[in-house]
């Protein structure tokens, strides 16, 4: 089985995903997790471990990424209202995404939740990296700045970043859309 996780490329795809998440038992938590993911570009392993104190420490808090160990600045100023509302009843040391069994929700639990959403949406290309790729895809489409995105993701080349967010396929398709020779 190939692992072909893709970004949500349109606002409608994002809305459809949110529609499904809002029907979950823990809808508030799951929707907030999704919104943090598509607006930060963090890996799921870093998202699930976030605590209130991680996000309210400043407008641009810093976290240590689990995979790389590097310090990453989060630019979440556009989400401040949502963050304040979601965290208002939490203690600073509380996990943002608690598990019903204690501690924080596990990456595998999020994956299983996303697989249920994928099934409802008739998709086989959804995984936990979908959020990170969605962030990257829309950031690139808006700014066309692959070098900054490459830095955000910690990638070593623009080629890797463009392939990661699926932009190469889109750009090739767009350039060949009305390309015809010999007619």
Short mmCIF file of C-alpha atoms in Angstrom, two decimals, residues 25-26 29 97-105:
data_model
loop_
_atom_site.label_atom_id
_atom_site.label_comp_id
_atom_site.label_asym_id
_atom_site.label_seq_id
_atom_site.Cartn_x
_atom_site.Cartn_y
_atom_site.Cartn_z
CA UNK A 25 -17.84 13.51 20.44
CA UNK A 26 -14.92 15.85 21.25
CA UNK A 29 -10.96 19.74 20.79
CA UNK A 97 -5.75 18.20 23.34
CA UNK A 98 -6.46 15.95 26.30
CA UNK A 99 -7.12 12.27 25.95
CA UNK A 100 -10.18 10.78 27.62
CA UNK A 101 -7.70 8.36 29.26
CA UNK A 102 -5.51 11.12 30.72
CA UNK A 103 -2.52 12.92 29.27
CA UNK A 104 -2.70 14.15 25.70
CA UNK A 105 -4.35 12.56 22.70
#
